[in-house]
Amino acid sequence: DAGITQSPRYKITETGRQVTLMCHQTWSHSYMFWYRQDLGHGLRLIYYSAAADITDKGEVPDGYVVSRSKTENFPLTLESATRSQTSVYFCASTLGQGVTEAFFGQGTRLTVV
Amino acid sequence: AQSVTQPDIHITVSEGASLELRCNYSYGATPYLFWYVQSPGQGLQLLLKYFSGDTLVQGIKGFEAEFKRSQSSFNLRKPSVHWSDAAEYFCAVGAKGGGADGLTFGKGTHLIIQP
């Protein structure tokens, strides 16, 4: 029972580079989410997806791109990384209709230098 | 729009003492409420949840929380804390009927346990 896994766990990248964070879940959950966690802000929703090929913006989407060609994968891409995107990123999933308990991955700590 | 307030950024409790972490929410309909715990360097683990029914809910690790609609609160309690309870605690509110907007989290309460 692998659950929800994120990769890499740690990443250092340079300003202006493109970087992709991966998220994979084995439960066939409909909904998937990306959050970022910053000191003093808690967790903020970046993007979410209700199903394959359906995505929508959350609270802080600027500078990020997502895709969901398969139900189990939900990659997050920073098109041109900035230092303000240094954060811990969490992927989560929920079964969907009528159930909103979220299961979280272990997180990816991203540092932009 | 839904929102969650955790008034205490840090709380220090002696080992063996009781604990109460406060959470207030704002939501237009019946909320789904959650408490998550995050140990250092780890992801979030669900402690307990309230969807409906009994307003006192039991969770894992000896935690409980009470939903009080009149006060818009969902405070987390534990009768006797252990050193291993030191962590970050997040209260969250979710939309009924599906995770369309995800969860809205409070900013967290950092729990410190004194020996």
mmCIF file of N, CA and C in Angstrom, chain A residues 43-104:
data_model
loop_
_atom_site.group_PDB
_atom_site.id
_atom_site.type_symbol
_atom_site.label_atom_id
_atom_site.label_comp_id
_atom_site.label_asym_id
_atom_site.label_seq_id
_atom_site.Cartn_x
_atom_site.Cartn_y
_atom_site.Cartn_z
ATOM 1 N N LEU A 43 -0.516 26.191 5.254
ATOM 2 C CA LEU A 43 -0.568 25.561 3.930
ATOM 3 C C LEU A 43 -1.521 26.350 3.045
ATOM 4 N N ARG A 44 -1.076 26.628 1.845
ATOM 5 C CA ARG A 44 -1.897 27.348 0.888
ATOM 6 C C ARG A 44 -2.037 26.538 -0.383
ATOM 7 N N LEU A 45 -3.236 26.516 -0.912
ATOM 8 C CA LEU A 45 -3.550 25.706 -2.084
ATOM 9 C C LEU A 45 -3.030 26.380 -3.344
ATOM 10 N N ILE A 46 -2.273 25.634 -4.145
ATOM 11 C CA ILE A 46 -1.727 26.161 -5.391
ATOM 12 C C ILE A 46 -2.648 25.809 -6.560
ATOM 13 N N TYR A 47 -2.879 24.528 -6.758
ATOM 14 C CA TYR A 47 -3.750 24.014 -7.806
ATOM 15 C C TYR A 47 -4.433 22.759 -7.290
ATOM 16 N N TYR A 48 -5.552 22.445 -7.915
ATOM 17 C CA TYR A 48 -6.182 21.173 -7.622
ATOM 18 C C TYR A 48 -6.749 20.582 -8.913
ATOM 19 N N SER A 49 -7.079 19.309 -8.811
ATOM 20 C CA SER A 49 -7.618 18.600 -9.970
ATOM 21 C C SER A 49 -8.739 17.692 -9.505
ATOM 22 N N ALA A 50 -9.873 17.779 -10.156
ATOM 23 C CA ALA A 50 -11.030 16.954 -9.787
ATOM 24 C C ALA A 50 -11.016 15.595 -10.484
ATOM 25 N N ALA A 51 -10.260 15.485 -11.561
ATOM 26 C CA ALA A 51 -10.187 14.233 -12.322
ATOM 27 C C ALA A 51 -9.115 14.424 -13.391
ATOM 28 N N ALA A 52 -8.835 13.383 -14.112
ATOM 29 C CA ALA A 52 -7.870 13.490 -15.205
ATOM 30 C C ALA A 52 -8.332 14.564 -16.184
ATOM 31 N N ASP A 53 -7.400 15.395 -16.607
ATOM 32 C CA ASP A 53 -7.621 16.469 -17.574
ATOM 33 C C ASP A 53 -8.498 17.602 -17.059
ATOM 34 N N ILE A 54 -8.762 17.621 -15.731
ATOM 35 C CA ILE A 54 -9.513 18.736 -15.134
ATOM 36 C C ILE A 54 -8.682 19.327 -14.018
ATOM 37 N N THR A 55 -8.257 20.570 -14.206
ATOM 38 C CA THR A 55 -7.468 21.247 -13.176
ATOM 39 C C THR A 55 -8.019 22.645 -12.954
ATOM 40 N N ASP A 56 -7.716 23.192 -11.793
ATOM 41 C CA ASP A 56 -8.186 24.544 -11.498
ATOM 42 C C ASP A 56 -7.254 25.203 -10.504
ATOM 43 N N LYS A 57 -7.275 26.532 -10.520
ATOM 44 C CA LYS A 57 -6.380 27.298 -9.672
ATOM 45 C C LYS A 57 -6.861 27.325 -8.231
ATOM 46 N N GLY A 58 -5.876 27.378 -7.340
ATOM 47 C CA GLY A 58 -6.171 27.578 -5.937
ATOM 48 C C GLY A 58 -5.888 29.003 -5.532
ATOM 49 N N GLU A 59 -5.379 29.162 -4.327
ATOM 50 C CA GLU A 59 -5.154 30.490 -3.760
ATOM 51 C C GLU A 59 -3.917 31.180 -4.325
ATOM 52 N N VAL A 60 -2.860 30.406 -4.613
ATOM 53 C CA VAL A 60 -1.584 31.002 -5.025
ATOM 54 C C VAL A 60 -1.019 30.313 -6.273
ATOM 55 N N PRO A 61 -1.680 30.425 -7.431
ATOM 56 C CA PRO A 61 -1.257 29.660 -8.619
ATOM 57 C C PRO A 61 -0.160 30.294 -9.466
ATOM 58 N N ASP A 62 0.122 31.581 -9.259
ATOM 59 C CA ASP A 62 1.023 32.284 -10.178
ATOM 60 C C ASP A 62 2.419 31.669 -10.162
ATOM 61 N N GLY A 63 2.937 31.403 -11.386
ATOM 62 C CA GLY A 63 4.275 30.853 -11.521
ATOM 63 C C GLY A 63 4.315 29.342 -11.552
ATOM 64 N N TYR A 64 3.148 28.721 -11.451
ATOM 65 C CA TYR A 64 3.051 27.257 -11.427
ATOM 66 C C TYR A 64 2.163 26.754 -12.559
ATOM 67 N N VAL A 65 2.482 25.552 -13.015
ATOM 68 C CA VAL A 65 1.676 24.878 -14.023
ATOM 69 C C VAL A 65 1.466 23.442 -13.577
ATOM 70 N N VAL A 66 0.269 22.913 -13.802
ATOM 71 C CA VAL A 66 -0.001 21.513 -13.477
ATOM 72 C C VAL A 66 -0.602 20.824 -14.692
ATOM 73 N N SER A 67 -0.555 19.521 -14.632
ATOM 74 C CA SER A 67 -1.217 18.694 -15.639
ATOM 75 C C SER A 67 -1.685 17.428 -14.963
ATOM 76 N N ARG A 68 -2.658 16.779 -15.585
ATOM 77 C CA ARG A 68 -3.128 15.505 -15.034
ATOM 78 C C ARG A 68 -3.650 14.640 -16.177
ATOM 79 N N SER A 69 -2.707 14.051 -16.874
ATOM 80 C CA SER A 69 -3.075 13.181 -17.995
ATOM 81 C C SER A 69 -3.527 11.801 -17.517
ATOM 82 N N LYS A 70 -3.066 11.394 -16.339
ATOM 83 C CA LYS A 70 -3.492 10.129 -15.745
ATOM 84 C C LYS A 70 -3.996 10.393 -14.335
ATOM 85 N N THR A 71 -4.968 9.642 -13.890
ATOM 86 C CA THR A 71 -5.564 9.839 -12.583
ATOM 87 C C THR A 71 -4.526 9.801 -11.471
ATOM 88 N N GLU A 72 -3.542 8.931 -11.603
ATOM 89 C CA GLU A 72 -2.625 8.701 -10.494
ATOM 90 C C GLU A 72 -1.485 9.714 -10.377
ATOM 91 N N ASN A 73 -1.281 10.525 -11.399
ATOM 92 C CA ASN A 73 -0.149 11.455 -11.391
ATOM 93 C C ASN A 73 -0.606 12.900 -11.481
ATOM 94 N N PHE A 74 0.084 13.752 -10.733
ATOM 95 C CA PHE A 74 -0.282 15.166 -10.730
ATOM 96 C C PHE A 74 0.996 15.989 -10.562
ATOM 97 N N PRO A 75 1.771 16.165 -11.600
ATOM 98 C CA PRO A 75 3.025 16.913 -11.490
ATOM 99 C C PRO A 75 2.803 18.418 -11.399
ATOM 100 N N LEU A 76 3.675 19.059 -10.665
ATOM 101 C CA LEU A 76 3.666 20.510 -10.508
ATOM 102 C C LEU A 76 4.952 21.056 -11.104
ATOM 103 N N THR A 77 4.820 22.006 -12.035
ATOM 104 C CA THR A 77 5.988 22.581 -12.699
ATOM 105 C C THR A 77 6.123 24.054 -12.354
ATOM 106 N N LEU A 78 7.325 24.422 -11.967
ATOM 107 C CA LEU A 78 7.668 25.823 -11.827
ATOM 108 C C LEU A 78 8.362 26.202 -13.126
ATOM 109 N N GLU A 79 7.735 27.042 -13.910
ATOM 110 C CA GLU A 79 8.233 27.315 -15.261
ATOM 111 C C GLU A 79 9.551 28.079 -15.241
ATOM 112 N N SER A 80 9.695 29.017 -14.334
ATOM 113 C CA SER A 80 10.917 29.810 -14.195
ATOM 114 C C SER A 80 11.045 30.140 -12.704
ATOM 115 N N ALA A 81 11.764 29.295 -12.012
ATOM 116 C CA ALA A 81 11.777 29.354 -10.551
ATOM 117 C C ALA A 81 12.283 30.709 -10.027
ATOM 118 N N THR A 82 11.651 31.163 -8.973
ATOM 119 C CA THR A 82 12.066 32.386 -8.290
ATOM 120 C C THR A 82 12.336 32.067 -6.829
ATOM 121 N N ARG A 83 13.084 32.931 -6.166
ATOM 122 C CA ARG A 83 13.426 32.665 -4.771
ATOM 123 C C ARG A 83 12.199 32.634 -3.878
ATOM 124 N N SER A 84 11.174 33.360 -4.260
ATOM 125 C CA SER A 84 9.942 33.351 -3.461
ATOM 126 C C SER A 84 9.221 32.003 -3.525
ATOM 127 N N GLN A 85 9.640 31.155 -4.427
ATOM 128 C CA GLN A 85 9.048 29.821 -4.517
ATOM 129 C C GLN A 85 9.808 28.788 -3.676
ATOM 130 N N THR A 86 10.811 29.232 -2.967
ATOM 131 C CA THR A 86 11.447 28.373 -1.981
ATOM 132 C C THR A 86 10.412 28.034 -0.916
ATOM 133 N N SER A 87 10.159 26.751 -0.730
ATOM 134 C CA SER A 87 9.063 26.349 0.147
ATOM 135 C C SER A 87 9.085 24.829 0.298
ATOM 136 N N VAL A 88 8.192 24.344 1.120
ATOM 137 C CA VAL A 88 7.928 22.912 1.179
ATOM 138 C C VAL A 88 6.595 22.671 0.475
ATOM 139 N N TYR A 89 6.601 21.761 -0.464
ATOM 140 C CA TYR A 89 5.424 21.497 -1.281
ATOM 141 C C TYR A 89 4.824 20.140 -0.904
ATOM 142 N N PHE A 90 3.521 20.154 -0.690
ATOM 143 C CA PHE A 90 2.812 18.929 -0.351
ATOM 144 C C PHE A 90 1.756 18.622 -1.399
ATOM 145 N N CYS A 91 1.745 17.386 -1.778
ATOM 146 C CA CYS A 91 0.701 16.864 -2.632
ATOM 147 C C CYS A 91 -0.299 16.117 -1.747
ATOM 148 N N ALA A 92 -1.567 16.184 -2.097
ATOM 149 C CA ALA A 92 -2.594 15.492 -1.327
ATOM 150 C C ALA A 92 -3.643 14.940 -2.270
ATOM 151 N N SER A 93 -4.394 13.976 -1.784
ATOM 152 C CA SER A 93 -5.488 13.437 -2.582
ATOM 153 C C SER A 93 -6.681 13.143 -1.691
ATOM 154 N N THR A 94 -7.858 13.182 -2.293
ATOM 155 C CA THR A 94 -9.074 12.779 -1.597
ATOM 156 C C THR A 94 -9.897 11.909 -2.537
ATOM 157 N N LEU A 95 -10.729 11.068 -1.928
ATOM 158 C CA LEU A 95 -11.545 10.162 -2.724
ATOM 159 C C LEU A 95 -12.475 10.947 -3.630
ATOM 160 N N GLY A 96 -13.029 12.038 -3.108
ATOM 161 C CA GLY A 96 -13.847 12.887 -3.962
ATOM 162 C C GLY A 96 -15.213 13.126 -3.401
ATOM 163 N N GLN A 97 -16.229 12.836 -4.165
ATOM 164 C CA GLN A 97 -17.591 13.206 -3.854
ATOM 165 C C GLN A 97 -18.014 12.744 -2.467
ATOM 166 N N GLY A 98 -18.394 13.688 -1.622
ATOM 167 C CA GLY A 98 -18.907 13.377 -0.296
ATOM 168 C C GLY A 98 -17.849 13.104 0.743
ATOM 169 N N VAL A 99 -16.629 13.018 0.340
ATOM 170 C CA VAL A 99 -15.549 12.707 1.295
ATOM 171 C C VAL A 99 -14.441 13.717 1.075
ATOM 172 N N THR A 100 -14.042 14.397 2.132
ATOM 173 C CA THR A 100 -12.990 15.382 1.919
ATOM 174 C C THR A 100 -11.770 15.141 2.787
ATOM 175 N N GLU A 101 -11.677 13.966 3.396
ATOM 176 C CA GLU A 101 -10.462 13.661 4.150
ATOM 177 C C GLU A 101 -9.304 13.580 3.185
ATOM 178 N N ALA A 102 -8.274 14.338 3.432
ATOM 179 C CA ALA A 102 -7.126 14.402 2.533
ATOM 180 C C ALA A 102 -5.973 13.583 3.074
ATOM 181 N N PHE A 103 -5.292 12.920 2.165
ATOM 182 C CA PHE A 103 -4.091 12.161 2.494
ATOM 183 C C PHE A 103 -2.916 12.865 1.843
ATOM 184 N N PHE A 104 -1.858 13.034 2.624
ATOM 185 C CA PHE A 104 -0.735 13.843 2.180
ATOM 186 C C PHE A 104 0.496 13.022 1.891
#
